[in-house]
Amino acid sequence: MTRRWLAGSAFAVAGLLALAAGFHFGASSTDGDVEDPRGEGSAALLGVALPDATGRQQSLAQWKGKVLVVNFWATWCTPCRAEMPEFVKAQREFGDRGLQFVGIAIDQPDKVQEFAAELGLNYPTLIGGYGAIELSKTLGNRLGALPFTIVIDRSGRIVHTRLGPFAEPALRSILGQLL
Amino acid sequence: MPVGRACALTLGLSIASAVGGTAQAQVKLLEPERAFAFSVQALDERTVEARYAIADGYYLYREKLKFSVEPGALGSAPTFPAGKMKQDEFFGRVETYRGMLAISLSLDEARPGRQVTVRAESQGCADAGVCYPPQVQNVTLRLPASGGPPGPPVAASPARKSWFN
C-alpha cells in the first residue's frame, strides 16, 4: 500500500475536519433517521473538497440544492461494490428529478477508475483516503466501516445515514419522500 | 446460500420493513480492534506468536495479513494455517480466517532479553455486510532470555482515538 496517497488525502481532509469538530451524532446502530436540525453535519460535509480520480478538486457544495446521496466506499470492500449497481440505476432513473449520488472512495485513484469503468459508474466519485474515514466518523460512522451512506435533502439537512449496504426498497422509500 | 449472505439479506429485509416507521435496525457492530483483537506472545528468544481473536460473525482476509518486526526482520516468511475458502462475488476464491488465528513469526536472529515491536496489518469484514479499512497494530514486548520460559501474551493497545471523539 502506498503511504503517499494516504498521507496526501489525510491532509486534504484534515483542515476541513476542523469544521466538523465538536459535531458528533454518536449513533451506534447501523441505520437511522438522523437529527441534524441545524444542518451542522451537512455543513461540514458540504464544505469538503476532494480530488476526483483524475486529480481535479471537487467541492461537494456544487451539488447543494439537490437530493444528495454521499456513499463512502472502496474497491476492496465487497459489500460496497455489490450495492453500487443499485446506485447507478437510481441515478439514471432519478437524476433528472434532482437526485445526485457522489462516491467518496477510501482507495487509490487507479483502482477507482478501473472499477468505475467496469461498472459504468454514472456519478462522480472522489478520492478520500483515510482522512475520509475520519470525516465519516464525524457524520455518525462511529466504527469507520464501509459502506457508509448519507442522504441529504434539498435544504442541505442530513436526513438519513446507513452503515452497511442500502437495501434497494429502503433507499427508494427514502428517496421517494425527498424527490 | 452462504450464512453471511443470508444474514445480510435478513438484515436488509428488516431494515426495509423499518424504513418509514420509528423502528431502527439495531445491529451492533464491534470496533475493529475488538472484532479482531490482536496480541503477541514471545515463545523464545527468536520466536513470537501473533494472534487474532476474531469475534463471531467477523473474518480476516489472509492475503491482507502482513507482519514485520523492529529492530531486525523476520527470518522467513510466516507460515499461515489453512483458512476457510470463501467464494467472493468479485475477488473469486479468497482465503479467510475466523475464530482464533495464531501465526508463528521467526526473527532473523536470536535477541534474548531484548525488546521487539511486532507490526501487524490486517483487513477484515463482518457478515452483517460491512468491511473495515486496513488496520495496523503494534505490540512491543520483551523476548525471553536464552532458554527462559515464554513471556506473557501482550495485547495491542487500543487504537488512537481521533481528536474529536
XYZ file of C-alpha atoms in Angstrom:
344
model
C 0.000 0.000 0.000
C 1.368 3.386 -0.878
C 1.691 5.750 2.009
C 1.735 8.854 -0.103
C -1.863 8.819 -1.213
C -2.978 8.047 2.306
C -0.979 10.878 3.774
C -1.970 13.268 0.991
C -5.640 12.555 1.337
C -5.453 12.772 5.089
C -4.004 16.269 4.800
C -6.632 17.283 2.276
C -9.420 16.389 4.637
C -7.749 17.287 7.923
C -8.233 21.036 7.598
C -11.853 20.629 6.670
C -12.433 18.355 9.598
C -11.992 21.397 11.812
C -15.449 22.399 10.620
C -16.804 19.198 11.998
C -15.009 19.394 15.339
C -17.372 19.031 18.222
C -20.098 17.772 15.959
C -20.959 14.174 16.529
C -24.088 12.132 16.077
C -22.957 9.385 18.409
C -25.016 6.853 16.502
C -24.206 3.269 17.303
C -26.780 1.447 15.244
C -26.205 0.696 11.598
C -29.102 2.661 10.276
C -31.063 5.652 11.271
C -33.015 8.761 10.726
C -30.710 11.499 11.809
C -31.363 14.544 13.843
C -29.420 17.320 12.248
C -31.814 20.246 12.759
C -29.195 22.931 12.314
C -27.538 21.213 9.389
C -24.144 21.184 11.117
C -23.254 17.744 9.840
C -24.072 18.512 6.265
C -22.391 21.922 6.509
C -19.161 20.138 7.397
C -19.652 17.625 4.627
C -20.634 20.201 2.015
C -17.534 22.196 2.944
C -15.320 19.346 1.821
C -13.337 19.387 -1.406
C -11.573 16.243 -2.568
C -9.821 15.235 -5.773
C -11.675 13.106 -8.277
C -9.969 10.136 -9.927
C -8.282 12.481 -12.423
C -6.879 14.644 -9.621
C -9.205 17.612 -10.065
C -10.518 19.120 -6.812
C -14.274 18.820 -6.486
C -16.259 20.602 -3.830
C -19.333 18.840 -2.511
C -21.009 22.252 -2.281
C -21.510 22.198 -6.066
C -24.389 19.755 -5.538
C -26.147 21.816 -2.881
C -29.871 22.055 -3.528
C -30.068 18.519 -4.883
C -31.092 15.412 -3.053
C -27.576 14.268 -2.382
C -26.543 10.705 -1.566
C -22.935 10.518 -0.407
C -21.546 6.995 -0.364
C -18.244 6.167 1.361
C -16.864 3.049 -0.307
C -13.751 1.207 -1.518
C -12.896 -1.259 -4.255
C -11.554 -3.679 -1.615
C -14.965 -3.727 0.083
C -17.191 -6.406 -1.416
C -20.466 -5.187 0.118
C -19.660 -1.712 -1.250
C -19.157 -2.997 -4.773
C -22.239 -5.167 -4.556
C -24.639 -2.316 -3.847
C -23.278 0.185 -6.369
C -25.209 -1.065 -9.416
C -28.323 -0.126 -7.453
C -26.989 3.430 -7.097
C -26.193 3.584 -10.811
C -29.766 2.553 -11.554
C -31.264 5.103 -9.168
C -29.014 7.862 -10.569
C -30.155 7.005 -14.089
C -33.824 6.926 -13.113
C -34.000 9.934 -10.829
C -31.113 12.143 -11.902
C -33.384 14.485 -13.825
C -35.555 14.895 -10.734
C -32.644 16.320 -8.800
C -31.005 13.221 -7.358
C -27.216 13.253 -7.177
C -25.062 10.386 -5.965
C -21.466 11.146 -5.034
C -18.997 8.459 -4.028
C -16.091 9.043 -1.671
C -13.578 6.236 -2.133
C -11.122 5.199 0.550
C -8.877 3.945 -2.154
C -6.299 4.581 -4.833
C -7.270 6.554 -7.947
C -6.270 3.860 -10.465
C -8.338 1.207 -8.707
C -11.294 3.560 -8.508
C -11.035 4.397 -12.204
C -10.829 0.761 -13.172
C -13.885 -0.218 -11.163
C -15.858 2.845 -12.289
C -15.247 1.868 -15.914
C -16.163 -1.753 -15.258
C -19.401 -0.741 -13.560
C -20.320 2.106 -15.902
C -20.449 4.468 -12.959
C -22.686 7.398 -13.913
C -21.979 9.657 -10.932
C -18.781 11.253 -9.639
C -16.610 9.546 -7.102
C -13.960 11.421 -5.172
C -10.804 10.015 -3.635
C -10.810 10.365 0.105
C -8.092 8.198 1.609
C -8.119 7.505 5.325
C -8.942 11.136 6.011
C -12.365 10.438 4.585
C -12.887 7.659 7.118
C -12.277 10.251 9.832
C -14.737 12.567 8.103
C -17.361 9.819 8.016
C -16.835 9.260 11.744
C -17.906 12.828 12.432
C -21.073 12.091 10.471
C -22.151 9.103 12.536
C -19.938 6.312 11.179
C -18.604 5.565 14.643
C -16.754 2.433 13.555
C -15.269 3.864 10.403
C -16.549 0.878 8.445
C -17.804 0.688 4.857
C -20.108 1.122 3.040
C -21.457 4.217 4.778
C -24.084 6.318 3.079
C -25.585 9.694 3.911
C -28.756 11.138 2.414
C -29.029 14.943 2.360
C -32.248 16.728 1.408
C -32.566 19.763 -0.840
C -32.271 22.121 2.102
C -28.905 20.627 2.977
C -30.032 18.648 6.002
C -28.810 15.105 6.638
C -31.951 13.009 6.799
C -30.543 9.511 6.868
C -27.309 7.641 7.434
C -26.706 4.000 6.780
C -23.776 1.792 7.725
C -23.795 -1.336 5.593
C -25.494 -1.965 2.285
C -28.616 0.009 1.471
C -31.430 -2.385 0.632
C -32.989 -1.120 -2.581
C -36.559 -0.806 -1.195
C -35.249 1.201 1.767
C -33.256 3.521 -0.466
C -36.182 4.064 -2.821
C -38.554 4.686 0.034
C -36.288 7.402 1.435
C -35.615 8.963 -1.959
C -39.314 8.825 -2.811
C -40.050 11.126 0.115
C -37.383 13.624 -0.896
C -37.672 13.886 -4.680
C -26.741 -19.646 0.308
C -23.735 -18.766 2.472
C -24.556 -17.824 6.035
C -23.062 -14.353 5.579
C -25.254 -13.648 2.614
C -28.301 -14.966 4.461
C -27.544 -12.677 7.415
C -27.057 -9.690 5.146
C -30.313 -10.466 3.402
C -32.209 -10.799 6.667
C -30.661 -7.558 7.848
C -31.617 -5.871 4.605
C -35.209 -7.046 4.852
C -35.562 -5.979 8.451
C -34.242 -2.541 7.574
C -36.547 -2.308 4.580
C -39.521 -3.005 6.827
C -38.323 -0.495 9.388
C -37.925 2.401 6.997
C -40.661 4.956 7.284
C -41.505 3.818 10.763
C -39.883 4.712 14.016
C -38.090 1.382 14.373
C -34.417 1.284 13.516
C -32.237 -1.666 12.795
C -30.099 -2.215 15.856
C -27.247 -4.244 14.549
C -24.420 -3.701 16.978
C -21.127 -3.826 15.238
C -17.818 -4.042 17.025
C -14.919 -1.622 16.877
C -12.309 -3.171 14.572
C -9.823 -3.633 17.419
C -12.448 -5.675 19.275
C -13.674 -7.585 16.254
C -10.052 -8.524 15.504
C -8.341 -8.487 18.907
C -4.607 -8.702 18.341
C -1.964 -9.944 20.764
C 1.572 -11.269 20.600
C 3.406 -13.713 22.820
C 7.138 -14.256 22.876
C 7.769 -18.012 22.745
C 11.568 -17.932 22.883
C 14.438 -15.581 22.139
C 13.812 -15.848 18.432
C 10.119 -16.644 18.011
C 6.931 -14.738 18.693
C 3.359 -15.826 18.075
C 0.930 -13.296 16.618
C -2.694 -13.993 17.496
C -6.042 -12.682 16.399
C -9.136 -13.491 18.409
C -11.737 -12.913 15.716
C -15.241 -12.272 17.022
C -18.165 -14.375 15.845
C -19.555 -13.082 12.582
C -16.290 -11.450 11.504
C -13.450 -12.613 9.300
C -9.985 -11.557 8.163
C -8.530 -11.916 4.690
C -5.368 -13.980 4.603
C -3.808 -12.063 1.734
C -4.184 -8.784 3.623
C -2.224 -10.009 6.651
C 1.285 -8.573 6.809
C 3.803 -8.788 9.613
C 7.119 -7.154 10.318
C 9.386 -6.663 13.324
C 11.584 -3.856 14.580
C 14.513 -3.968 15.034
C 15.709 -6.533 12.533
C 13.479 -8.519 10.240
C 11.582 -11.750 10.017
C 13.890 -14.688 9.344
C 11.442 -16.336 6.979
C 8.012 -15.719 5.525
C 5.386 -16.537 8.159
C 3.575 -19.844 7.820
C -0.158 -19.300 7.803
C -2.558 -22.008 8.896
C -5.111 -23.142 6.335
C -8.064 -20.770 6.330
C -11.572 -21.135 5.058
C -12.072 -20.622 1.347
C -14.781 -18.123 0.600
C -16.305 -17.528 -2.811
C -16.315 -13.777 -3.211
C -18.530 -12.424 -5.959
C -15.787 -10.026 -7.106
C -12.491 -11.483 -5.975
C -13.183 -15.171 -6.641
C -11.895 -17.728 -4.148
C -10.322 -15.954 -1.203
C -8.928 -17.436 1.970
C -10.384 -16.117 5.215
C -9.889 -16.710 8.924
C -12.486 -16.911 11.655
C -12.208 -17.624 15.365
C -8.697 -17.962 16.744
C -5.764 -17.383 14.442
C -2.172 -17.923 15.563
C 0.833 -17.265 13.352
C 4.337 -18.035 14.443
C 6.906 -15.399 13.448
C 10.544 -16.280 13.427
C 13.072 -13.441 13.755
C 16.199 -13.241 11.643
C 18.334 -13.689 14.720
C 18.007 -14.539 18.402
C 17.592 -11.458 20.601
C 17.492 -12.871 24.140
C 16.095 -10.449 26.693
C 15.678 -7.729 24.066
C 12.640 -5.697 23.217
C 10.975 -6.058 19.809
C 7.964 -4.419 18.217
C 5.698 -6.530 16.051
C 3.774 -4.612 13.421
C 0.695 -6.325 12.014
C -1.510 -5.156 9.195
C -4.905 -6.748 8.676
C -8.185 -6.173 6.945
C -11.494 -7.849 7.586
C -15.221 -7.635 7.314
C -18.387 -8.527 9.215
C -21.023 -10.911 7.909
C -23.528 -8.116 8.519
C -22.190 -6.531 5.324
C -19.537 -4.037 6.340
C -15.783 -4.004 5.870
C -13.186 -2.256 7.988
C -10.296 -0.342 6.469
C -6.859 -1.926 6.723
C -5.711 -1.736 10.307
C -2.153 -1.521 11.614
C -1.438 -2.667 15.154
C 1.868 -2.598 17.008
C 2.818 -4.648 20.017
C 6.093 -4.139 21.842
C 7.300 -6.996 24.017
C 10.462 -8.381 25.542
C 11.867 -11.664 24.310
C 12.763 -14.239 26.975
C 16.336 -14.895 27.946
C 18.048 -17.789 26.229
C 16.377 -20.970 27.468
C 13.891 -18.931 29.511
C 10.148 -19.520 29.704
C 7.790 -17.896 27.180
C 6.618 -14.389 28.008
C 3.014 -13.416 28.710
C 0.685 -12.563 25.816
C 0.720 -8.816 25.176
C -2.411 -7.231 23.730
C -2.302 -4.412 21.216
C -3.005 -1.114 22.921
C -6.286 0.486 21.874
C -6.123 2.405 18.634
C -5.509 6.095 18.940
C -8.838 7.868 19.190
C -9.415 10.617 16.717
C -9.108 14.024 18.247
C -12.755 14.992 18.067
C -14.079 11.926 19.894
